[in-house]
Every structure is written in structure tokens, then in C-alpha cells.
CSV table of C-alpha atoms in Angstrom, one decimal:
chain,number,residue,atom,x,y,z
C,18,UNK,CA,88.0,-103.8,-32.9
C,19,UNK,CA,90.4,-101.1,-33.9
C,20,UNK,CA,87.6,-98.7,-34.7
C,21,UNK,CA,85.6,-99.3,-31.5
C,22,UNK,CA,89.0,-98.8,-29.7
C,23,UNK,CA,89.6,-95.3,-31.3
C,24,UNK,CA,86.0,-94.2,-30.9
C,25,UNK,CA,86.4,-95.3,-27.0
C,26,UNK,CA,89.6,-93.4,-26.9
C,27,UNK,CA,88.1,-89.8,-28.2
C,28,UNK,CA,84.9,-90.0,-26.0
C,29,UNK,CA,87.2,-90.8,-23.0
C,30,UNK,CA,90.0,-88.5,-24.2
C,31,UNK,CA,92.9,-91.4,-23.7
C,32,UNK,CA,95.0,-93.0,-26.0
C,33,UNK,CA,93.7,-96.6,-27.3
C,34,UNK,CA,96.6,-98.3,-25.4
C,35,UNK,CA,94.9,-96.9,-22.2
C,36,UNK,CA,91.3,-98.6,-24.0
C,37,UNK,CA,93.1,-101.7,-24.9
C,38,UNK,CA,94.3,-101.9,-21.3
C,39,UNK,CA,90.8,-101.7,-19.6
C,40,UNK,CA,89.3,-104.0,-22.0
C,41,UNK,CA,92.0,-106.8,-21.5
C,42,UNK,CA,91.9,-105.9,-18.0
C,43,UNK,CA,96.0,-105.3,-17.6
C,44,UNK,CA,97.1,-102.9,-14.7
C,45,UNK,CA,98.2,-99.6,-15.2
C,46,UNK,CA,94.9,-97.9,-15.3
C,47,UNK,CA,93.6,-95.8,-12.7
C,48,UNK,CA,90.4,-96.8,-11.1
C,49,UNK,CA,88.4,-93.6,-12.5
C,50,UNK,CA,89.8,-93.7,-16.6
C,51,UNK,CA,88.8,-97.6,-16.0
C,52,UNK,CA,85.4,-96.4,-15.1
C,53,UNK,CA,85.2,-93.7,-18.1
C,54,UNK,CA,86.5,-96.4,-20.9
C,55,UNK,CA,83.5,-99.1,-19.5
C,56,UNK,CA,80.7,-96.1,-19.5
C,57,UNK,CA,81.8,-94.8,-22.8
C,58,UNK,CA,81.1,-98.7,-24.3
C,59,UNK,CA,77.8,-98.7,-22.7
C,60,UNK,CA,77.1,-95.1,-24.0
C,61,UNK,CA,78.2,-95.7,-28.1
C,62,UNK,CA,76.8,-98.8,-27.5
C,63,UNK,CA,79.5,-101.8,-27.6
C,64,UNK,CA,79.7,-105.4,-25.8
C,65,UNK,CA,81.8,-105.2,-22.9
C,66,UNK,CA,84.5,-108.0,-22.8
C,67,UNK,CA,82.4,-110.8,-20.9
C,68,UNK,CA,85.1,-110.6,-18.2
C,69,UNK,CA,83.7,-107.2,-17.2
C,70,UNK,CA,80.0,-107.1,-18.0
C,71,UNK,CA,79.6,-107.4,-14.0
C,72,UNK,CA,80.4,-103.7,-14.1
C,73,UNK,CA,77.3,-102.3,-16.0
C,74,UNK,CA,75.8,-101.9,-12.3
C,75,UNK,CA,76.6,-98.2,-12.7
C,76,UNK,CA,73.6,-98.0,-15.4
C,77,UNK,CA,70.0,-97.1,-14.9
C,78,UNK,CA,66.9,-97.1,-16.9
C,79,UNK,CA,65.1,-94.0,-16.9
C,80,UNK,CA,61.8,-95.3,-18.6
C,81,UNK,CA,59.2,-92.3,-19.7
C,82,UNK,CA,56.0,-92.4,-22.1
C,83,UNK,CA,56.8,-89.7,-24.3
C,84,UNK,CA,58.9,-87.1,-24.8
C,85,UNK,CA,56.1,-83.9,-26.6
C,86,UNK,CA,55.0,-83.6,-23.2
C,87,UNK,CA,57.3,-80.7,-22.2
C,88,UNK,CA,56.9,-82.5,-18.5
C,89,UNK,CA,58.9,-85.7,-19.1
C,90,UNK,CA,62.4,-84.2,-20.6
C,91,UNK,CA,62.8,-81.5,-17.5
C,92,UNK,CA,61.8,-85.0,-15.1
C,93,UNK,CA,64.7,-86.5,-17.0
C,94,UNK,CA,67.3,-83.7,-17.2
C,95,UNK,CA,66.8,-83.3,-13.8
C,96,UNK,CA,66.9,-87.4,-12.5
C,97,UNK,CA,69.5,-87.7,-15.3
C,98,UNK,CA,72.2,-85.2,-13.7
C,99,UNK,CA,71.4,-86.3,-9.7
C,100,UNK,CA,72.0,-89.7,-11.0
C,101,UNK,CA,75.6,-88.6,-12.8
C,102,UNK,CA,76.2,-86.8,-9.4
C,103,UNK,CA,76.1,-90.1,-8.2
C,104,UNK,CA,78.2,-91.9,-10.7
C,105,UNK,CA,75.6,-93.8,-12.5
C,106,UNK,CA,74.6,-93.2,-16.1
C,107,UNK,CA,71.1,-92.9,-17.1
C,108,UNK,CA,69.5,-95.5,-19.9
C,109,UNK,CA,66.7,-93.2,-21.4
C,110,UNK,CA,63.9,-95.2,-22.6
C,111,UNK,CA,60.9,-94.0,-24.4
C,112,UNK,CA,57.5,-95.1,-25.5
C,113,UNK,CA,56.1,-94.4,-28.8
C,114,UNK,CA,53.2,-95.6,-30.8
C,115,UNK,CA,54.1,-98.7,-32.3
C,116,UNK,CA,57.1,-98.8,-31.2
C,117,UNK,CA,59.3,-100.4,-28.1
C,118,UNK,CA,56.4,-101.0,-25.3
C,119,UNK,CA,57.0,-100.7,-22.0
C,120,UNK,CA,58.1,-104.3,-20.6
C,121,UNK,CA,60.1,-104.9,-23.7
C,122,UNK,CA,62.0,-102.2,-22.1
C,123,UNK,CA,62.0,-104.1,-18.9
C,124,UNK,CA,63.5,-106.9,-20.9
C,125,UNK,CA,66.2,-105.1,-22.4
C,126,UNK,CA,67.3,-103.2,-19.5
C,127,UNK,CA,67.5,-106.6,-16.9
C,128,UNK,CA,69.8,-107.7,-20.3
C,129,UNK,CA,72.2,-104.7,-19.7
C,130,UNK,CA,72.5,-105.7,-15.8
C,131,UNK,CA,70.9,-102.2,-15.2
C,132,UNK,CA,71.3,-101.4,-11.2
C,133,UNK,CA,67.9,-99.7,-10.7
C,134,UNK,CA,65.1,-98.0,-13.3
C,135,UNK,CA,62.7,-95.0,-12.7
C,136,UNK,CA,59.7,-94.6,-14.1
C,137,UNK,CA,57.4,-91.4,-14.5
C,138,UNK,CA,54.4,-91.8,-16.6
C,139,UNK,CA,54.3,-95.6,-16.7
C,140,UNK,CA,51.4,-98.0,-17.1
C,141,UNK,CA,51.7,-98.8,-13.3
C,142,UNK,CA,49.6,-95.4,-13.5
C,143,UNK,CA,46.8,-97.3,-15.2
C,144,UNK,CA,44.7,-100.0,-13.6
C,145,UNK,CA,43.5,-101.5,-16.7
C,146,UNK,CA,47.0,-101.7,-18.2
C,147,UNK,CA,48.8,-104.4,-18.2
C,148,UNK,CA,51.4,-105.2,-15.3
C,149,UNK,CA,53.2,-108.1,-15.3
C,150,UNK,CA,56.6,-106.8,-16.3
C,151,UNK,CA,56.7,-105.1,-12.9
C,152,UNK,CA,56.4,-108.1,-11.1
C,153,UNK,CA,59.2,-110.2,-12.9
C,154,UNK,CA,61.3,-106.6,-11.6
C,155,UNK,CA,59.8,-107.5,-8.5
C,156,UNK,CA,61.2,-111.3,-9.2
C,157,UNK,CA,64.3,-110.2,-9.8
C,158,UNK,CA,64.5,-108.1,-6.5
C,159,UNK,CA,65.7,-105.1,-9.0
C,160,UNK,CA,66.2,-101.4,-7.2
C,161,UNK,CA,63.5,-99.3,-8.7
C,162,UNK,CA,61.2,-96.0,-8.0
C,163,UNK,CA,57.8,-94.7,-9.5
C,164,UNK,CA,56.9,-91.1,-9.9
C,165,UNK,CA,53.2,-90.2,-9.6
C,166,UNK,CA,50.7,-92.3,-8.1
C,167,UNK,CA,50.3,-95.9,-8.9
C,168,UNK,CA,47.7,-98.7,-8.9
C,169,UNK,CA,47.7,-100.1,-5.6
C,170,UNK,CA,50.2,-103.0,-4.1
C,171,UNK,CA,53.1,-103.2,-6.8
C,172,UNK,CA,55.4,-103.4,-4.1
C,173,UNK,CA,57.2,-100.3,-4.8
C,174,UNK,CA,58.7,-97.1,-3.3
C,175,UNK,CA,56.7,-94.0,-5.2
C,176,UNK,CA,57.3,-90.1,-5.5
C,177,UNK,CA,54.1,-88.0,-6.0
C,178,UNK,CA,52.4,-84.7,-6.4
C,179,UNK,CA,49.6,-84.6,-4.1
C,180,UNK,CA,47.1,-84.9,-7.0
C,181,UNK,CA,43.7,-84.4,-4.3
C,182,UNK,CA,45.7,-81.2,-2.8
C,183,UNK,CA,46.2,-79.7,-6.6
C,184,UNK,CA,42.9,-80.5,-7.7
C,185,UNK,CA,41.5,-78.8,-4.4
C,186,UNK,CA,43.8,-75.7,-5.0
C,187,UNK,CA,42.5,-75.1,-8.6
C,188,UNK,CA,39.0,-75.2,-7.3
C,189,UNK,CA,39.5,-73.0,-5.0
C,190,UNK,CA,41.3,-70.4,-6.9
C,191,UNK,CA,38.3,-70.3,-9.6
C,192,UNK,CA,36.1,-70.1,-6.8
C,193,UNK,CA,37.6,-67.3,-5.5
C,194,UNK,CA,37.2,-65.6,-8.3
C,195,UNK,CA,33.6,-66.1,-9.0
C,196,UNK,CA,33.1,-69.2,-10.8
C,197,UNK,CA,30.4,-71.4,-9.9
C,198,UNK,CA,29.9,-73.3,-12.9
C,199,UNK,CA,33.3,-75.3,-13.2
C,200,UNK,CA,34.1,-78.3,-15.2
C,201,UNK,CA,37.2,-81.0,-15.0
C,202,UNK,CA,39.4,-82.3,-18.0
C,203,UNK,CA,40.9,-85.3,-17.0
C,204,UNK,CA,43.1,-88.5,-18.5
C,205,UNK,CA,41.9,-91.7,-19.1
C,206,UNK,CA,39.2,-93.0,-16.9
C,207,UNK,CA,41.7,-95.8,-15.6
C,208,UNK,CA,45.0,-93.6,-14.8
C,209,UNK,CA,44.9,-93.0,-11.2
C,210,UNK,CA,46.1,-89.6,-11.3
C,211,UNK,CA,43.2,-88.7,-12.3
C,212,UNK,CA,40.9,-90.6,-10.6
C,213,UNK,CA,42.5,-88.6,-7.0
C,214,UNK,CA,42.0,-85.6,-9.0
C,215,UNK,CA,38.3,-86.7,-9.7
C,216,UNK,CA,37.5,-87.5,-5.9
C,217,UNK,CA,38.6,-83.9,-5.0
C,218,UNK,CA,37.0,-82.1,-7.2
C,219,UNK,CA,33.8,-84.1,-6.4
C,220,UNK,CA,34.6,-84.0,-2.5
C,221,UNK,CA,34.9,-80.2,-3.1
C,222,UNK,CA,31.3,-80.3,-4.3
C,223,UNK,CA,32.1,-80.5,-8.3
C,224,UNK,CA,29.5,-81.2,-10.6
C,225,UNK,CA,30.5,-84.9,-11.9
C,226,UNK,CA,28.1,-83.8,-15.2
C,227,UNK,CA,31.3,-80.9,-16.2
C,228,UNK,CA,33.9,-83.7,-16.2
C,229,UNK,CA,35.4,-84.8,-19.3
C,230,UNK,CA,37.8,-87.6,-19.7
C,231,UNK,CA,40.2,-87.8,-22.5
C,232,UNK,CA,43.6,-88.7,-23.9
C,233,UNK,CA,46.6,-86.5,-22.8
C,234,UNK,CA,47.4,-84.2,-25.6
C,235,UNK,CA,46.3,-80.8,-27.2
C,236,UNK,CA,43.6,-82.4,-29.1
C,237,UNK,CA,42.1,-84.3,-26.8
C,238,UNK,CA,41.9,-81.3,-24.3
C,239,UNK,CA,40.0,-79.1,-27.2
C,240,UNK,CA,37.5,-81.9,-27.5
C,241,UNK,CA,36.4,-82.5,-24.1
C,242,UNK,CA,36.8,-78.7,-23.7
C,243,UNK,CA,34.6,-78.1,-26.4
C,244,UNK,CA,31.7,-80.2,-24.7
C,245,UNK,CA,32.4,-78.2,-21.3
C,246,UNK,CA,31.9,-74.7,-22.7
C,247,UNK,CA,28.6,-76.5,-24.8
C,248,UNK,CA,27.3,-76.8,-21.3
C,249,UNK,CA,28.3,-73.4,-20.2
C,250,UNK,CA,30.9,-73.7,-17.7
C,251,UNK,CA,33.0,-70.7,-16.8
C,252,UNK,CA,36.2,-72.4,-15.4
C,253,UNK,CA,38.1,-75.7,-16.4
C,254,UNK,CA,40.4,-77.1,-14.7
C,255,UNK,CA,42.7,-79.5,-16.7
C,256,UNK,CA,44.8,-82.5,-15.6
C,257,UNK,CA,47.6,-81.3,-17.4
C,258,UNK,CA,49.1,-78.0,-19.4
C,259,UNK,CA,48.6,-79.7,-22.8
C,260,UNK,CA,44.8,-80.3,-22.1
C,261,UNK,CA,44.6,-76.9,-20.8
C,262,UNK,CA,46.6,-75.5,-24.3
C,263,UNK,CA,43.4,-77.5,-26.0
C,264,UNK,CA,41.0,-76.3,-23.8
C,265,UNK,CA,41.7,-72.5,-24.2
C,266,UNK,CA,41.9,-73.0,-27.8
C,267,UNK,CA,38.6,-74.7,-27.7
C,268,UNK,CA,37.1,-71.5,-25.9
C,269,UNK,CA,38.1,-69.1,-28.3
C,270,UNK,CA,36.6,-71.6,-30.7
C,271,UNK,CA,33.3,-71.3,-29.8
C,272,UNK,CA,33.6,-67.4,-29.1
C,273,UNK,CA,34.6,-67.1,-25.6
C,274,UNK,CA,37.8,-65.3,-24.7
C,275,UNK,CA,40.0,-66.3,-21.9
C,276,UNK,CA,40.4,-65.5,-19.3
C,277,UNK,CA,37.4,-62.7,-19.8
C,278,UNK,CA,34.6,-65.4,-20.2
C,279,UNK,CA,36.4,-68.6,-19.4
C,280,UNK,CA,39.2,-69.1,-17.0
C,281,UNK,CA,41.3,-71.9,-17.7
C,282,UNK,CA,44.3,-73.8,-14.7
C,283,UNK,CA,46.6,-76.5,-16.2
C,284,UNK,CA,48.7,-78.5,-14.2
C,285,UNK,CA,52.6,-79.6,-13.8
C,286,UNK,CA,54.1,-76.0,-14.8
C,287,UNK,CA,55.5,-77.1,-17.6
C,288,UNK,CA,58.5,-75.1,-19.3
C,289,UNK,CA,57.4,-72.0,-22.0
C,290,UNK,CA,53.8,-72.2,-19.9
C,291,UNK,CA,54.5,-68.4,-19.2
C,292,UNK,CA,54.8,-67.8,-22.8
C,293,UNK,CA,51.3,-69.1,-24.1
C,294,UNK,CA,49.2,-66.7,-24.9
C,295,UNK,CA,47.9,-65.7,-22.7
C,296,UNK,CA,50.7,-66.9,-20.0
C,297,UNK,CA,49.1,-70.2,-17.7
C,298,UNK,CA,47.8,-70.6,-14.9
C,299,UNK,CA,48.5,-73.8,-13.4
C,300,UNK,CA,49.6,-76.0,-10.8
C,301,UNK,CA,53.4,-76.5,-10.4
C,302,UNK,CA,54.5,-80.2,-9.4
C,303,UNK,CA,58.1,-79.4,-7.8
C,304,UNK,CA,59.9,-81.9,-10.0
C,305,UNK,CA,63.9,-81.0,-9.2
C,306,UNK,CA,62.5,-82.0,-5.8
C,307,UNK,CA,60.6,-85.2,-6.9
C,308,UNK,CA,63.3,-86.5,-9.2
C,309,UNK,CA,65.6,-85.7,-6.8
C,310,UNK,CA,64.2,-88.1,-4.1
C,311,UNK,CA,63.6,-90.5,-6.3
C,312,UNK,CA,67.0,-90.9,-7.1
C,313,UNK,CA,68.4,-91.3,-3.7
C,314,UNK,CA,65.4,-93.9,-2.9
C,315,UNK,CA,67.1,-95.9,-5.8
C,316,UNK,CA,70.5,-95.2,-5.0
C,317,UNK,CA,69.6,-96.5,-1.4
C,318,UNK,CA,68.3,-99.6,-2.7
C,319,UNK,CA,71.3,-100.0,-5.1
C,320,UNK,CA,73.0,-99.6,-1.7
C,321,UNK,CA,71.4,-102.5,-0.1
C,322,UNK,CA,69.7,-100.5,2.2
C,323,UNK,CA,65.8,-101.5,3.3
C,324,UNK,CA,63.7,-99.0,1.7
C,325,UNK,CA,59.5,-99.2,2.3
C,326,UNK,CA,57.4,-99.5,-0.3
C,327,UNK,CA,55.8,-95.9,0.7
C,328,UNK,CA,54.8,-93.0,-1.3
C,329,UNK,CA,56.3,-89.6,-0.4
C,330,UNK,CA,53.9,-87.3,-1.0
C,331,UNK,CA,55.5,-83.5,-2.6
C,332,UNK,CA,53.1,-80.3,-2.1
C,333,UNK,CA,52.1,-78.7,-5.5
C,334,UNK,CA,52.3,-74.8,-5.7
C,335,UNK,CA,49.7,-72.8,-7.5
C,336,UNK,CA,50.8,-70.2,-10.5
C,337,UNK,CA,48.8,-68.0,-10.8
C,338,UNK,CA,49.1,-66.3,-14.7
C,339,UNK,CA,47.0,-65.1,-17.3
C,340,UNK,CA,44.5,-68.0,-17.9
C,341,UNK,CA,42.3,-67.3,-14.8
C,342,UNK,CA,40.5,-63.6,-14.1
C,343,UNK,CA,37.5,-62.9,-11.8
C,344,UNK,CA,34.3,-63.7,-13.6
């Protein structure tokens, strides 16, 4: 006890009296240093006195796959300090390979009386995942918001990129600049990002023999890549910047330079894309815009107030780089 009191007291910056105070709930304690002391025992991890566990409403999960996608810690940094601004503190909780899966998350969180989660990146993106930790959320009537498109009646408020409008910008740009022979790198066959992506690029009169789907990373954009430039395509447009990172390493594999001989568009801008060699060009999903509604559609719901199950739809931008020349 007397070490978590003096740990408490140097996050806070109080004395441990002032700790001991909050925790045995005795007056004297103004209503913000109260707040501090029970936020700095969520943060180093302590039990809260059973008399005040009703407080933790001022945590929320902020559940993302992974964290090597450069993507997912600016989508946290920036959901992570609009939620601060709002007096809640952020529970980061990430997927790894064997490791803590997705609605074993779920069920820690609903233990920690969480007030709301986010997701980006979850398997509500996948229709052949798994979903049944979204409805016990649903069960339990708890605030939460998805970011990027989900499979279809989950019941949730969602914040998007306009994946068909971003798929029918980087067609058009290669298009512009000559290409006719174009290919598509995509996720999973099942994530339904990709599958909007897919039905513009094949409403824009893509060739459905130049797509390629594949896992989200480097490698598995070099692969598919590798089979695209096999078949002689001069542009690729990838699903992400770490499939286009494979896919213009895959070009110079096989001899071609880029942007000279194949032009290559990512997607989601992520940071330190205009310093790969050559500098990307890719679509930009306005994410400080994105997290930023998502956070006050939670905060509303944390509020009480009705919020639809809709999905706000954000307008990608098109960054034009290095990647990408006139054929």
C-alpha cells in the first residue's frame, strides 16, 4: 500500500496524504486532484478501492491491429489527445500474432467499466472474421465508433475514407498519365475496404485479371506485385503505402525502374511516405479529421445522446509524389 501511495503521489505531483485522502474517500480534496489520483491508478495500473470503481467511466479503449503500420500510431496520437481534451484517458489495445485477440480485449475492457472503445482496423472489417464480441458490446448497450468501413448491420456509428472515391482518383491519375495497362494490390479478399476499392476499380473499367490480393505488409505487396509486372502492367495501384513500399521494390526486382517504367500510388499518406525513395504517391485519408469525429460520436454516446448507426463518409486527397510519371 505504501509503495502504490508514493508512486500515485509523484505521477500526480501531491503528497501521499492527499492520495490517501482520495482513496478513503475523506473531504479535503478538490474535485480535479481527485480526478488526477483515480486516472494515475488506472494508468500504473492499480485496483481502485471498490468504493470508487464507478469512476473508471472516464476510460476508453482504443483497440488497433498493429502498430508497424505507420497508419495506426498517428490514428491513435491523434484520437488519443481529442479524447484527453475531453477528459477521458485512452486504453491502447493492440493485436499481435499470438498474442491478446481482439474480443479478449472486449472482455478486459467491459472489466475496467471502460465508457466507450474505438476501433480502426478491426475484424468488423472482415466478413469472414469472427463477430460475436461486437454484439455482447452491443448487449451491453456500450458507447463505441468504427473507423473504416465495416461488414454490414453491426449496429454501429462508423467513420470512413471514401474507399470507391480513392480507388477512382488513383485510376484516374495513372490514366492521365498514360497508363493503360494497370493492376490493383489489394487486402484480403474478405476485408471490405477492399472489396469498395475492387468495385471501383472494376466500375472504372479495370481489368479484374491485374488484381492481386494479399496480406497487408511489405512482403506481401512485393509478391502480388511481382505477378503484376509478370503480366506487364505499367501502373499499380496499392490498398495501402506498405503494399506499395513492396510493390516498388518488386519492380526494381524484375528490372523496371519507377516511376520511369512503372508508376506506383499507395494509399493512407502515411508519415516518412515523402521520404521513400523515390518520395510516394498516394492517397491521403484525412485522419486528424476522422479521429476527430469519431471521438465526439463516442463522447455523444457517453453523453446519452441518440447517435445513428450511420457512416460519415471523409473525402481522400490525392498526393501526388515521385512514384507516378507519364508513361
Amino acid at each position: 500500500m505504501t509503495r502504490r501511495l508514493a508512486e500515485v503521489a509523484r505521477k500526480v505531483g501531491v503528497s501521499e496524504a492527499t492520495v490517501s485522502r482520495v482513496l478513503n474517500g475523506k473531504p479535503g480534496v478538490s474535485e480535479a486532484t481527485r480526478e488526477a489520483v483515480l486516472t494515475a491508478l488506472d494508468v500504473l495500473g492499480y485496483e481502485r478501492p471498490t468504493q470508487l470503481r464507478g469512476d473508471r467511466a472516464r476510460l476508453v479503449g482504443l483497440v488497433l491491429p498493429e502498430l508497424q503500420n505507420p497508419i495506426f500510431p498517428a490514428f491513435a496520437e491523434v484520437v488519443g489527445g481529442a479524447l484527453a481534451q475531453q477528459g477521458f484517458t485512452p486504453v491502447l489495445c493492440t493485436r499481435t500474432v499470438g498474442g491478446v485477440t481482439e474480443a479478449e480485449y472486449v472482455d478486459l475492457l467491459l472489466q475496467q467499466q471502460v465508457s466507450g472503445v474505438v476501433f480502426a482496423g478491426g475484424l468488423y472489417a472482415q466478413a469472414d472474421a469472427a463477430h460475436g464480441h461486437y454484439e455482447l458490446i452491443l448487449e451491453r448497450g456500450l458507447p463505441t465508433v468504427l473507423v473504416n468501413a465495416a461488414v454490414e448491420h453491426l449496429g454501429f456509428p462508423q467513420v470512413s475514407c471514401d474507399d470507391m472515391v480513392a480507388a477512382e482518383m488513383s485510376l484516374a491519375h495513372l490514366r492521365a498519365l498514360g497508363h493503360e495497362r494497370v493492376g490493383m494490390v489489394l487486402g484480403p479478399a474478405d476485408h471490405m475496404p477492399s472489396r469498395r476499392k475492387l468495385a471501383a476499380f472494376l466500375l472504372g473499367g479495370g481489368d479484374p485479371g491485374l488484381v492481386e490480393q494479399t496480406m497487408f505488409s511489405l512482403e506481401g505487396g512485393h509478391a502480388a506485385a511481382a505477378r503484376l509486372v509478370g503480366r506487364g502492367v505499367s501502373g499499380i495501384v496499392c490498398a495501402s503505402d506498405l503494399l506499395a513500399l513492396g510493390a516498388v521494390r518488386a519492380a526494381r526486382r524484375a528490372g523496371r525502374s519507377v516511376p520511369e517504367q512503372v508508376s506506383v500510388i499507395g494509399y493512407d499518406d502515411s508519415p516518412l511516405m515523402n521520404c521513400t525513395d523515390p518520395p510516394l504517391t498516394t492517397i491521403r485519408q484525412p485522419i486528424e479529421a476522422m479521429g476527430r469525429a469519431a471521438v465526439e460520436l463516442l463522447v455523444a454516446q457517453i453523453g446519452k445522446a441518440r447517435v445513428a448507426a450511420d457512416e460519415l463518409l471523409f473525402e481522400p486527397e490525392l498526393v501526388v509524389r515521385s512514384s507516378t510519371a507519364r508513361l
